[in-house]
Amino acid sequence: MPINAQILDNPKSDRVRRIADLTRAKGRERSGRFLIEGPQTVREAVTWRPDIVQDLYVEVSQALEHPRIISSTLEKIVEQSQDATIYVHRCTGEVIRQISKDAQGILAVGNARAMHTGPEDLELGEQPQIAAFWQVRDPGNAGTVIRAADAAGCDAVIFVDDCVDALNPKVVRSTVGSLFHIPVLRMGTGEFFGWTAAHKLDVWAADVYGTEQRKPESLPQVLANADSVASGKAVLFGNEARGLEPGILERCDRIVSIPIYGKAESLNLGTSAAVMLLSLAMAGREMI
Amino acid sequence: MPINAQILDNPKSDRVRRIADLTRAKGRERSGRFLIEGPQTVREAVTWRPDIVQDLYVEVSQALEHPRIISSTLEKIVEQSQDATIYVHRCTGEVIRQISKDAQGILAVGNARAMHTGPEDLELGEQPQIAAFWQVRDPGNAGTVIRAADAAGCDAVIFVDDCVDALNPKVVRSTVGSLFHIPVLRMGTGEFFGWTAAHKLDVWAADVYGTEQRKPESLPQVLANADSVASGKAVLFGNEARGLEPGILERCDRIVSIPIYGKAESLNLGTSAAVMLLSLAMAGREMI
């Protein structure tokens, strides 16, 4: 890890301005880079995808005659970033905070293009489990569902149609590193159904209402049939406010709903995804 | 619903200051009242617990010669608040926003003492399912877990030891009404174990690590035994950062962990509670 000898101490420098600009979509587009903030997320990036990390910015204590990284946690992350293409820059706290309020002493700049996964890059196993999200708009939700898909051992996440940018800093933070564990793809709606058909994957809609013709099956009944649960599939979740459109539901092979036993009206998207994906994973892999 | 003839239009009035003060713990203690913000949460309060709602504040359009409630959604909530003890106050948008940035045109003031449920008030059914949380500190988490317990049809939520105030406005908002569907109690740690023993409820710890002597059972294996799943119990979750202390784990009858299949390190508290409580509810009620 090449370490920059100079300590960055000017919060108004061009470099600091350019990095802070990655919090905006335009800044990311312009530069082809994105921001990774906070110890846990940076550590996961450095551990699992050192190939996409370009620069690491870490806070040193203010006593600049003997600059020291401010904590052993951060020191370990820097030591871990052994990849010769990761450049380490030591900064004052002021510089770090100028770039991001969510850095907790460390942040990294990643290569957005190297993060890109296309359908042709996906290596799918025997009975692939895919988590797909149609028109997910809220960055916090997007991060949470990527994390849920990771925990459930899914092979990939697909953001279908008009979704939030997966490299938005709030998405990256909310995945707590899962963005670097599991491939995240983007597809149009037609492309998604074409791709699942070509790979002989059933599409299961996670939906409470279903259509006029097709009421949803209840998740616990679905879980009771371990064979069908383990089969290769993509589970498709709808927009956080509007769910899935009837036109989309009609194209799905099954419609499955999570039962609600109390008086709560609904579960939010992140909770639904975690309950559905982990229930299916548990039933498919460990039913005894 | 007695409607105040006068429209509140002074954001600096004493009344407005007193209500805004309910966002702080001291303000709630002093007055014995708490704040309920936003259409969905206010509607659930008015529907399920009109007895605890004292005042309703709703935004009217600025044309004060012909004041109109700003939307039909809010109008319906006001119509629904038929209880004669709920006083309706029409306000300018400025007054509403001065009280709360999260009101979306409507808020209510509730009676904190009337919301109090003690163990002696609980009516438990045949095989009660209780969700308990030890030292939950984050208001957003506290709201999310109350909502998860509601969705799973739990009989009550117990906040054990030093937890966030369930009437903190962020908790109330995050429950999206579930606070008015399900009783939420507070107990000390000793009190909790005494109460569960007195009611012959097993205590299941939701914990990833267990103790040196006792490794956790894996949730899918537990779910496969429908009889044990349906038995009366309290599922106890730990603090969001530190989990459950060994001393607490030792007092629990079972330790159950949610398996993680991918590379994610952990699930957050809200997600864990939803997956565990809904999985148990599905397996206990609908296994076929």
PDB file of C-alpha atoms in Angstrom, chain A:
ATOM      1  CA  MET A   1       0.000   0.000   0.000  1.00  0.00           C
ATOM      2  CA  PRO A   2       1.727   3.165  -1.171  1.00  0.00           C
ATOM      3  CA  ILE A   3       1.378   5.767   1.581  1.00  0.00           C
ATOM      4  CA  ASN A   4       1.279   9.413   0.693  1.00  0.00           C
ATOM      5  CA  ALA A   5       4.080  11.039   2.724  1.00  0.00           C
ATOM      6  CA  GLN A   6       2.229  14.299   2.970  1.00  0.00           C
ATOM      7  CA  ILE A   7      -0.637  14.670   5.427  1.00  0.00           C
ATOM      8  CA  LEU A   8      -3.740  16.236   3.924  1.00  0.00           C
ATOM      9  CA  ASP A   9      -4.699  19.114   6.179  1.00  0.00           C
ATOM     10  CA  ASN A  10      -6.483  21.580   3.905  1.00  0.00           C
ATOM     11  CA  PRO A  11     -10.246  21.038   3.977  1.00  0.00           C
ATOM     12  CA  LYS A  12     -10.602  23.556   1.164  1.00  0.00           C
ATOM     13  CA  SER A  13      -8.238  21.855  -1.281  1.00  0.00           C
ATOM     14  CA  ASP A  14      -9.321  20.793  -4.765  1.00  0.00           C
ATOM     15  CA  ARG A  15      -8.853  17.148  -3.881  1.00  0.00           C
ATOM     16  CA  VAL A  16     -11.160  17.390  -0.869  1.00  0.00           C
ATOM     17  CA  ARG A  17     -13.760  19.223  -2.951  1.00  0.00           C
ATOM     18  CA  ARG A  18     -13.610  16.565  -5.677  1.00  0.00           C
ATOM     19  CA  ILE A  19     -14.067  13.689  -3.213  1.00  0.00           C
ATOM     20  CA  ALA A  20     -16.912  15.417  -1.372  1.00  0.00           C
ATOM     21  CA  ASP A  21     -18.532  15.868  -4.797  1.00  0.00           C
ATOM     22  CA  LEU A  22     -18.975  12.068  -5.010  1.00  0.00           C
ATOM     23  CA  THR A  23     -21.929  12.372  -2.631  1.00  0.00           C
ATOM     24  CA  ARG A  24     -23.827  13.776  -5.655  1.00  0.00           C
ATOM     25  CA  ALA A  25     -24.932  11.690  -8.654  1.00  0.00           C
ATOM     26  CA  LYS A  26     -23.336  14.193 -11.038  1.00  0.00           C
ATOM     27  CA  GLY A  27     -19.996  13.969  -9.281  1.00  0.00           C
ATOM     28  CA  ARG A  28     -20.045  10.170  -9.544  1.00  0.00           C
ATOM     29  CA  GLU A  29     -20.982  10.241 -13.230  1.00  0.00           C
ATOM     30  CA  ARG A  30     -18.321  12.793 -14.058  1.00  0.00           C
ATOM     31  CA  SER A  31     -15.498  10.943 -12.333  1.00  0.00           C
ATOM     32  CA  GLY A  32     -16.577   7.290 -12.528  1.00  0.00           C
ATOM     33  CA  ARG A  33     -15.839   6.997  -8.802  1.00  0.00           C
ATOM     34  CA  PHE A  34     -17.904   6.523  -5.646  1.00  0.00           C
ATOM     35  CA  LEU A  35     -17.572   6.988  -1.913  1.00  0.00           C
ATOM     36  CA  ILE A  36     -17.224   4.272   0.741  1.00  0.00           C
ATOM     37  CA  GLU A  37     -17.656   5.630   4.287  1.00  0.00           C
ATOM     38  CA  GLY A  38     -17.038   4.303   7.779  1.00  0.00           C
ATOM     39  CA  PRO A  39     -14.846   1.561   9.286  1.00  0.00           C
ATOM     40  CA  GLN A  40     -17.075  -1.452   8.737  1.00  0.00           C
ATOM     41  CA  THR A  41     -17.980  -0.689   5.121  1.00  0.00           C
ATOM     42  CA  VAL A  42     -14.411   0.296   4.168  1.00  0.00           C
ATOM     43  CA  ARG A  43     -13.084  -2.866   5.826  1.00  0.00           C
ATOM     44  CA  GLU A  44     -15.464  -5.059   3.827  1.00  0.00           C
ATOM     45  CA  ALA A  45     -14.499  -3.273   0.593  1.00  0.00           C
ATOM     46  CA  VAL A  46     -10.779  -3.732   1.298  1.00  0.00           C
ATOM     47  CA  THR A  47     -11.309  -7.385   2.288  1.00  0.00           C
ATOM     48  CA  TRP A  48     -13.596  -8.549  -0.518  1.00  0.00           C
ATOM     49  CA  ARG A  49     -13.054  -6.138  -3.390  1.00  0.00           C
ATOM     50  CA  PRO A  50      -9.562  -4.592  -3.031  1.00  0.00           C
ATOM     51  CA  ASP A  51      -9.557  -4.439  -6.854  1.00  0.00           C
ATOM     52  CA  ILE A  52     -12.175  -1.662  -6.843  1.00  0.00           C
ATOM     53  CA  VAL A  53     -10.648   0.464  -4.031  1.00  0.00           C
ATOM     54  CA  GLN A  54      -8.462   3.269  -5.393  1.00  0.00           C
ATOM     55  CA  ASP A  55      -7.725   5.554  -2.443  1.00  0.00           C
ATOM     56  CA  LEU A  56      -8.054   5.262   1.299  1.00  0.00           C
ATOM     57  CA  TYR A  57      -8.369   8.381   3.493  1.00  0.00           C
ATOM     58  CA  VAL A  58      -7.719   7.852   7.191  1.00  0.00           C
ATOM     59  CA  GLU A  59      -7.723  10.298  10.094  1.00  0.00           C
ATOM     60  CA  VAL A  60      -4.517  10.955  12.038  1.00  0.00           C
ATOM     61  CA  SER A  61      -4.336  12.718  15.369  1.00  0.00           C
ATOM     62  CA  GLN A  62      -3.858  16.473  15.288  1.00  0.00           C
ATOM     63  CA  ALA A  63      -0.325  16.361  16.703  1.00  0.00           C
ATOM     64  CA  LEU A  64       1.154  16.436  13.224  1.00  0.00           C
ATOM     65  CA  GLU A  65       4.789  16.187  14.301  1.00  0.00           C
ATOM     66  CA  HIS A  66       3.985  12.569  15.304  1.00  0.00           C
ATOM     67  CA  PRO A  67       0.973  11.737  13.196  1.00  0.00           C
ATOM     68  CA  ARG A  68      -0.791   8.560  14.325  1.00  0.00           C
ATOM     69  CA  ILE A  69      -3.882   6.906  12.934  1.00  0.00           C
ATOM     70  CA  ILE A  70      -6.542   7.662  15.531  1.00  0.00           C
ATOM     71  CA  SER A  71      -7.492   4.095  16.482  1.00  0.00           C
ATOM     72  CA  SER A  72      -6.235   0.526  16.203  1.00  0.00           C
ATOM     73  CA  THR A  73      -9.423  -0.432  14.334  1.00  0.00           C
ATOM     74  CA  LEU A  74      -8.553   2.007  11.569  1.00  0.00           C
ATOM     75  CA  GLU A  75      -4.888   0.991  11.675  1.00  0.00           C
ATOM     76  CA  LYS A  76      -5.869  -2.629  11.008  1.00  0.00           C
ATOM     77  CA  ILE A  77      -7.960  -1.629   8.005  1.00  0.00           C
ATOM     78  CA  VAL A  78      -5.018   0.296   6.552  1.00  0.00           C
ATOM     79  CA  GLU A  79      -2.698  -2.688   7.162  1.00  0.00           C
ATOM     80  CA  GLN A  80      -5.248  -4.905   5.459  1.00  0.00           C
ATOM     81  CA  SER A  81      -5.253  -2.769   2.342  1.00  0.00           C
ATOM     82  CA  GLN A  82      -2.165  -4.522   1.013  1.00  0.00           C
ATOM     83  CA  ASP A  83      -3.177  -4.247  -2.591  1.00  0.00           C
ATOM     84  CA  ALA A  84      -0.546  -2.184  -4.379  1.00  0.00           C
ATOM     85  CA  THR A  85      -3.168  -0.212  -6.248  1.00  0.00           C
ATOM     86  CA  ILE A  86      -4.704   1.220  -3.068  1.00  0.00           C
ATOM     87  CA  TYR A  87      -3.191   4.559  -2.152  1.00  0.00           C
ATOM     88  CA  VAL A  88      -3.353   5.525   1.515  1.00  0.00           C
ATOM     89  CA  HIS A  89      -3.705   9.204   2.454  1.00  0.00           C
ATOM     90  CA  ARG A  90      -3.472  10.371   6.034  1.00  0.00           C
ATOM     91  CA  CYS A  91      -5.726  13.354   6.805  1.00  0.00           C
ATOM     92  CA  THR A  92      -6.649  15.659   9.645  1.00  0.00           C
ATOM     93  CA  GLY A  93     -10.055  15.118  11.236  1.00  0.00           C
ATOM     94  CA  GLU A  94     -11.174  18.379   9.696  1.00  0.00           C
ATOM     95  CA  VAL A  95     -10.449  17.087   6.183  1.00  0.00           C
ATOM     96  CA  ILE A  96     -12.272  13.791   6.801  1.00  0.00           C
ATOM     97  CA  ARG A  97     -15.308  15.590   8.227  1.00  0.00           C
ATOM     98  CA  GLN A  98     -15.329  18.038   5.328  1.00  0.00           C
ATOM     99  CA  ILE A  99     -15.688  15.115   2.915  1.00  0.00           C
ATOM    100  CA  SER A 100     -18.250  13.158   4.943  1.00  0.00           C
ATOM    101  CA  LYS A 101     -20.132  13.358   8.220  1.00  0.00           C
ATOM    102  CA  ASP A 102     -20.466   9.563   8.201  1.00  0.00           C
ATOM    103  CA  ALA A 103     -16.816   8.563   7.851  1.00  0.00           C
ATOM    104  CA  GLN A 104     -15.993   7.901  11.521  1.00  0.00           C
ATOM    105  CA  GLY A 105     -12.331   8.504  10.664  1.00  0.00           C
ATOM    106  CA  ILE A 106     -12.031   6.503   7.446  1.00  0.00           C
ATOM    107  CA  LEU A 107     -13.318   6.560   3.903  1.00  0.00           C
ATOM    108  CA  ALA A 108     -12.342   5.184   0.537  1.00  0.00           C
ATOM    109  CA  VAL A 109     -12.870   6.093  -3.086  1.00  0.00           C
ATOM    110  CA  GLY A 110     -13.936   3.205  -5.313  1.00  0.00           C
ATOM    111  CA  ASN A 111     -13.928   2.662  -9.065  1.00  0.00           C
ATOM    112  CA  ALA A 112     -17.564   2.680 -10.161  1.00  0.00           C
ATOM    113  CA  ARG A 113     -16.884   1.040 -13.516  1.00  0.00           C
ATOM    114  CA  ALA A 114     -15.018  -1.850 -11.893  1.00  0.00           C
ATOM    115  CA  MET A 115     -18.059  -2.398  -9.625  1.00  0.00           C
ATOM    116  CA  HIS A 116     -20.271  -2.906 -12.662  1.00  0.00           C
ATOM    117  CA  THR A 117     -21.590  -6.455 -13.095  1.00  0.00           C
ATOM    118  CA  GLY A 118     -23.486  -7.334 -16.257  1.00  0.00           C
ATOM    119  CA  PRO A 119     -25.650 -10.443 -16.754  1.00  0.00           C
ATOM    120  CA  GLU A 120     -22.799 -11.992 -18.761  1.00  0.00           C
ATOM    121  CA  ASP A 121     -20.482 -11.741 -15.713  1.00  0.00           C
ATOM    122  CA  LEU A 122     -22.800 -13.722 -13.416  1.00  0.00           C
ATOM    123  CA  GLU A 123     -21.756 -17.257 -12.587  1.00  0.00           C
ATOM    124  CA  LEU A 124     -24.834 -19.048 -11.360  1.00  0.00           C
ATOM    125  CA  GLY A 125     -24.775 -22.313  -9.427  1.00  0.00           C
ATOM    126  CA  GLU A 126     -27.190 -25.247  -9.525  1.00  0.00           C
ATOM    127  CA  GLN A 127     -30.360 -23.707  -8.120  1.00  0.00           C
ATOM    128  CA  PRO A 128     -29.694 -20.024  -8.048  1.00  0.00           C
ATOM    129  CA  GLN A 129     -31.555 -17.754  -5.651  1.00  0.00           C
ATOM    130  CA  ILE A 130     -31.898 -14.208  -6.940  1.00  0.00           C
ATOM    131  CA  ALA A 131     -33.379 -11.220  -5.065  1.00  0.00           C
ATOM    132  CA  ALA A 132     -34.905  -8.673  -7.433  1.00  0.00           C
ATOM    133  CA  PHE A 133     -36.356  -5.257  -6.636  1.00  0.00           C
ATOM    134  CA  TRP A 134     -38.581  -3.275  -8.960  1.00  0.00           C
ATOM    135  CA  GLN A 135     -38.391   0.520  -8.686  1.00  0.00           C
ATOM    136  CA  VAL A 136     -36.816   0.647  -5.226  1.00  0.00           C
ATOM    137  CA  ARG A 137     -36.322   4.360  -4.672  1.00  0.00           C
ATOM    138  CA  ASP A 138     -35.205   4.948  -1.088  1.00  0.00           C
ATOM    139  CA  PRO A 139     -31.424   4.640  -0.557  1.00  0.00           C
ATOM    140  CA  GLY A 140     -31.801   3.267   2.989  1.00  0.00           C
ATOM    141  CA  ASN A 141     -34.214   0.587   1.756  1.00  0.00           C
ATOM    142  CA  ALA A 142     -31.949  -0.311  -1.136  1.00  0.00           C
ATOM    143  CA  GLY A 143     -29.033  -0.848   1.232  1.00  0.00           C
ATOM    144  CA  THR A 144     -31.129  -2.867   3.664  1.00  0.00           C
ATOM    145  CA  VAL A 145     -32.432  -5.214   0.959  1.00  0.00           C
ATOM    146  CA  ILE A 146     -28.927  -5.826  -0.418  1.00  0.00           C
ATOM    147  CA  ARG A 147     -27.872  -6.757   3.124  1.00  0.00           C
ATOM    148  CA  ALA A 148     -30.893  -9.075   3.526  1.00  0.00           C
ATOM    149  CA  ALA A 149     -30.133 -10.797   0.200  1.00  0.00           C
ATOM    150  CA  ASP A 150     -26.529 -11.258   1.320  1.00  0.00           C
ATOM    151  CA  ALA A 151     -27.574 -12.730   4.695  1.00  0.00           C
ATOM    152  CA  ALA A 152     -29.933 -15.132   2.916  1.00  0.00           C
ATOM    153  CA  GLY A 153     -27.076 -16.332   0.711  1.00  0.00           C
ATOM    154  CA  CYS A 154     -28.626 -15.106  -2.548  1.00  0.00           C
ATOM    155  CA  ASP A 155     -26.454 -15.338  -5.666  1.00  0.00           C
ATOM    156  CA  ALA A 156     -27.211 -11.844  -6.888  1.00  0.00           C
ATOM    157  CA  VAL A 157     -29.390  -8.767  -6.455  1.00  0.00           C
ATOM    158  CA  ILE A 158     -31.092  -7.278  -9.499  1.00  0.00           C
ATOM    159  CA  PHE A 159     -32.460  -3.730  -9.445  1.00  0.00           C
ATOM    160  CA  VAL A 160     -35.213  -3.727 -12.064  1.00  0.00           C
ATOM    161  CA  ASP A 161     -36.464  -0.656 -13.935  1.00  0.00           C
ATOM    162  CA  ASP A 162     -35.968   2.780 -12.415  1.00  0.00           C
ATOM    163  CA  CYS A 163     -34.197   2.199  -9.069  1.00  0.00           C
ATOM    164  CA  VAL A 164     -31.934   4.318  -6.850  1.00  0.00           C
ATOM    165  CA  ASP A 165     -28.218   4.336  -7.794  1.00  0.00           C
ATOM    166  CA  ALA A 166     -26.610   1.448  -5.872  1.00  0.00           C
ATOM    167  CA  LEU A 167     -23.447   3.564  -5.500  1.00  0.00           C
ATOM    168  CA  ASN A 168     -25.298   6.417  -3.760  1.00  0.00           C
ATOM    169  CA  PRO A 169     -23.316   6.848  -0.493  1.00  0.00           C
ATOM    170  CA  LYS A 170     -26.391   6.181   1.646  1.00  0.00           C
ATOM    171  CA  VAL A 171     -27.015   2.896  -0.177  1.00  0.00           C
ATOM    172  CA  VAL A 172     -23.354   1.916   0.249  1.00  0.00           C
ATOM    173  CA  ARG A 173     -23.475   2.740   3.996  1.00  0.00           C
ATOM    174  CA  SER A 174     -26.777   0.931   4.552  1.00  0.00           C
ATOM    175  CA  THR A 175     -25.425  -2.295   3.047  1.00  0.00           C
ATOM    176  CA  VAL A 176     -22.746  -2.332   5.816  1.00  0.00           C
ATOM    177  CA  GLY A 177     -20.399  -4.043   3.368  1.00  0.00           C
ATOM    178  CA  SER A 178     -22.844  -6.403   1.663  1.00  0.00           C
ATOM    179  CA  LEU A 179     -22.432  -4.391  -1.548  1.00  0.00           C
ATOM    180  CA  PHE A 180     -18.944  -5.936  -1.725  1.00  0.00           C
ATOM    181  CA  HIS A 181     -20.179  -9.490  -0.975  1.00  0.00           C
ATOM    182  CA  ILE A 182     -22.837  -9.979  -3.633  1.00  0.00           C
ATOM    183  CA  PRO A 183     -23.163  -8.786  -7.253  1.00  0.00           C
ATOM    184  CA  VAL A 184     -25.762  -6.062  -7.819  1.00  0.00           C
ATOM    185  CA  LEU A 185     -27.083  -5.740 -11.393  1.00  0.00           C
ATOM    186  CA  ARG A 186     -29.469  -3.379 -13.143  1.00  0.00           C
ATOM    187  CA  MET A 187     -31.983  -4.492 -15.749  1.00  0.00           C
ATOM    188  CA  GLY A 188     -35.036  -3.099 -17.498  1.00  0.00           C
ATOM    189  CA  THR A 189     -38.338  -4.886 -16.833  1.00  0.00           C
ATOM    190  CA  GLY A 190     -38.403  -6.713 -20.183  1.00  0.00           C
ATOM    191  CA  GLU A 191     -34.738  -7.588 -19.859  1.00  0.00           C
ATOM    192  CA  PHE A 192     -35.357  -9.077 -16.408  1.00  0.00           C
ATOM    193  CA  PHE A 193     -38.147 -11.393 -17.560  1.00  0.00           C
ATOM    194  CA  GLY A 194     -36.118 -12.341 -20.651  1.00  0.00           C
ATOM    195  CA  TRP A 195     -33.052 -13.121 -18.558  1.00  0.00           C
ATOM    196  CA  THR A 196     -34.952 -15.233 -15.986  1.00  0.00           C
ATOM    197  CA  ALA A 197     -36.658 -17.173 -18.804  1.00  0.00           C
ATOM    198  CA  ALA A 198     -33.333 -17.788 -20.568  1.00  0.00           C
ATOM    199  CA  HIS A 199     -31.915 -19.166 -17.311  1.00  0.00           C
ATOM    200  CA  LYS A 200     -35.056 -21.216 -16.577  1.00  0.00           C
ATOM    201  CA  LEU A 201     -35.619 -19.336 -13.332  1.00  0.00           C
ATOM    202  CA  ASP A 202     -39.152 -19.038 -11.978  1.00  0.00           C
ATOM    203  CA  VAL A 203     -40.108 -15.523 -10.931  1.00  0.00           C
ATOM    204  CA  TRP A 204     -41.899 -15.313  -7.583  1.00  0.00           C
ATOM    205  CA  ALA A 205     -43.600 -12.027  -6.797  1.00  0.00           C
ATOM    206  CA  ALA A 206     -43.558 -11.004  -3.135  1.00  0.00           C
ATOM    207  CA  ASP A 207     -46.920  -9.265  -2.954  1.00  0.00           C
ATOM    208  CA  VAL A 208     -49.756  -8.928  -0.452  1.00  0.00           C
ATOM    209  CA  TYR A 209     -52.672  -8.350  -2.826  1.00  0.00           C
ATOM    210  CA  GLY A 210     -52.123 -10.341  -6.021  1.00  0.00           C
ATOM    211  CA  THR A 211     -54.390  -9.674  -9.000  1.00  0.00           C
ATOM    212  CA  GLU A 212     -58.135 -10.111  -9.430  1.00  0.00           C
ATOM    213  CA  GLN A 213     -57.568 -13.527 -10.971  1.00  0.00           C
ATOM    214  CA  ARG A 214     -54.754 -14.705  -8.729  1.00  0.00           C
ATOM    215  CA  LYS A 215     -54.754 -14.464  -4.957  1.00  0.00           C
ATOM    216  CA  PRO A 216     -51.301 -14.821  -3.403  1.00  0.00           C
ATOM    217  CA  GLU A 217     -50.184 -18.066  -1.794  1.00  0.00           C
ATOM    218  CA  SER A 218     -49.347 -17.703   1.886  1.00  0.00           C
ATOM    219  CA  LEU A 219     -45.624 -17.957   2.681  1.00  0.00           C
ATOM    220  CA  PRO A 220     -45.951 -20.627   5.431  1.00  0.00           C
ATOM    221  CA  GLN A 221     -47.790 -22.930   3.008  1.00  0.00           C
ATOM    222  CA  VAL A 222     -45.099 -22.373   0.403  1.00  0.00           C
ATOM    223  CA  LEU A 223     -42.385 -23.089   2.983  1.00  0.00           C
ATOM    224  CA  ALA A 224     -43.934 -26.447   3.812  1.00  0.00           C
ATOM    225  CA  ASN A 225     -42.966 -27.739   0.338  1.00  0.00           C
ATOM    226  CA  ALA A 226     -39.170 -27.959   0.577  1.00  0.00           C
ATOM    227  CA  ASP A 227     -38.678 -29.116  -3.027  1.00  0.00           C
ATOM    228  CA  SER A 228     -40.342 -26.117  -4.595  1.00  0.00           C
ATOM    229  CA  VAL A 229     -38.589 -23.805  -2.128  1.00  0.00           C
ATOM    230  CA  ALA A 230     -35.140 -25.033  -3.138  1.00  0.00           C
ATOM    231  CA  SER A 231     -35.716 -24.664  -6.895  1.00  0.00           C
ATOM    232  CA  GLY A 232     -33.869 -21.921  -8.801  1.00  0.00           C
ATOM    233  CA  LYS A 233     -35.810 -18.677  -8.739  1.00  0.00           C
ATOM    234  CA  ALA A 234     -35.851 -14.911  -8.644  1.00  0.00           C
ATOM    235  CA  VAL A 235     -38.017 -13.348  -5.920  1.00  0.00           C
ATOM    236  CA  LEU A 236     -39.277  -9.955  -7.087  1.00  0.00           C
ATOM    237  CA  PHE A 237     -40.264  -7.222  -4.608  1.00  0.00           C
ATOM    238  CA  GLY A 238     -42.182  -4.072  -5.546  1.00  0.00           C
ATOM    239  CA  ASN A 239     -41.793  -0.365  -4.974  1.00  0.00           C
ATOM    240  CA  GLU A 240     -41.920   0.697  -1.300  1.00  0.00           C
ATOM    241  CA  ALA A 241     -45.146   2.691  -1.740  1.00  0.00           C
ATOM    242  CA  ARG A 242     -46.948   1.110  -4.688  1.00  0.00           C
ATOM    243  CA  GLY A 243     -45.839  -2.516  -4.649  1.00  0.00           C
ATOM    244  CA  LEU A 244     -45.873  -4.349  -7.998  1.00  0.00           C
ATOM    245  CA  GLU A 245     -48.115  -3.303 -10.904  1.00  0.00           C
ATOM    246  CA  PRO A 246     -50.754  -5.805 -12.109  1.00  0.00           C
ATOM    247  CA  GLY A 247     -48.959  -6.000 -15.469  1.00  0.00           C
ATOM    248  CA  ILE A 248     -45.819  -7.209 -13.687  1.00  0.00           C
ATOM    249  CA  LEU A 249     -47.666  -9.600 -11.365  1.00  0.00           C
ATOM    250  CA  GLU A 250     -49.249 -11.284 -14.409  1.00  0.00           C
ATOM    251  CA  ARG A 251     -45.824 -12.138 -15.770  1.00  0.00           C
ATOM    252  CA  CYS A 252     -44.697 -13.827 -12.532  1.00  0.00           C
ATOM    253  CA  ASP A 253     -44.916 -17.597 -12.020  1.00  0.00           C
ATOM    254  CA  ARG A 254     -46.069 -17.413  -8.406  1.00  0.00           C
ATOM    255  CA  ILE A 255     -47.323 -14.725  -6.061  1.00  0.00           C
ATOM    256  CA  VAL A 256     -46.399 -15.214  -2.403  1.00  0.00           C
ATOM    257  CA  SER A 257     -47.444 -13.076   0.564  1.00  0.00           C
ATOM    258  CA  ILE A 258     -46.098 -12.832   4.100  1.00  0.00           C
ATOM    259  CA  PRO A 259     -48.997 -13.306   6.543  1.00  0.00           C
ATOM    260  CA  ILE A 260     -49.635 -10.621   9.132  1.00  0.00           C
ATOM    261  CA  TYR A 261     -51.116 -11.987  12.339  1.00  0.00           C
ATOM    262  CA  GLY A 262     -51.582  -8.833  14.377  1.00  0.00           C
ATOM    263  CA  LYS A 263     -53.124  -5.464  13.566  1.00  0.00           C
ATOM    264  CA  ALA A 264     -50.109  -4.049  11.694  1.00  0.00           C
ATOM    265  CA  GLU A 265     -51.139  -3.050   8.180  1.00  0.00           C
ATOM    266  CA  SER A 266     -47.970  -4.002   6.422  1.00  0.00           C
ATOM    267  CA  LEU A 267     -44.261  -4.616   6.729  1.00  0.00           C
ATOM    268  CA  ASN A 268     -41.804  -2.221   5.177  1.00  0.00           C
ATOM    269  CA  LEU A 269     -39.769  -3.297   2.178  1.00  0.00           C
ATOM    270  CA  GLY A 270     -36.575  -4.079   4.097  1.00  0.00           C
ATOM    271  CA  THR A 271     -38.403  -6.209   6.661  1.00  0.00           C
ATOM    272  CA  SER A 272     -40.433  -8.023   3.983  1.00  0.00           C
ATOM    273  CA  ALA A 273     -37.300  -8.841   2.014  1.00  0.00           C
ATOM    274  CA  ALA A 274     -35.478 -10.158   5.097  1.00  0.00           C
ATOM    275  CA  VAL A 275     -38.418 -12.307   6.254  1.00  0.00           C
ATOM    276  CA  MET A 276     -39.165 -13.712   2.779  1.00  0.00           C
ATOM    277  CA  LEU A 277     -35.567 -14.353   1.667  1.00  0.00           C
ATOM    278  CA  LEU A 278     -34.356 -15.792   4.980  1.00  0.00           C
ATOM    279  CA  SER A 279     -37.472 -17.962   5.411  1.00  0.00           C
ATOM    280  CA  LEU A 280     -36.971 -19.396   1.932  1.00  0.00           C
ATOM    281  CA  ALA A 281     -33.258 -19.927   2.569  1.00  0.00           C
ATOM    282  CA  MET A 282     -33.919 -21.696   5.892  1.00  0.00           C
ATOM    283  CA  ALA A 283     -36.649 -23.909   4.434  1.00  0.00           C
ATOM    284  CA  GLY A 284     -34.671 -24.702   1.277  1.00  0.00           C
ATOM    285  CA  ARG A 285     -31.390 -25.563   2.967  1.00  0.00           C
ATOM    286  CA  GLU A 286     -32.062 -26.871   6.416  1.00  0.00           C
ATOM    287  CA  MET A 287     -35.517 -28.396   6.609  1.00  0.00           C
ATOM    288  CA  ILE A 288     -35.036 -31.682   8.459  1.00  0.00           C
TER     289      ILE A 288
END
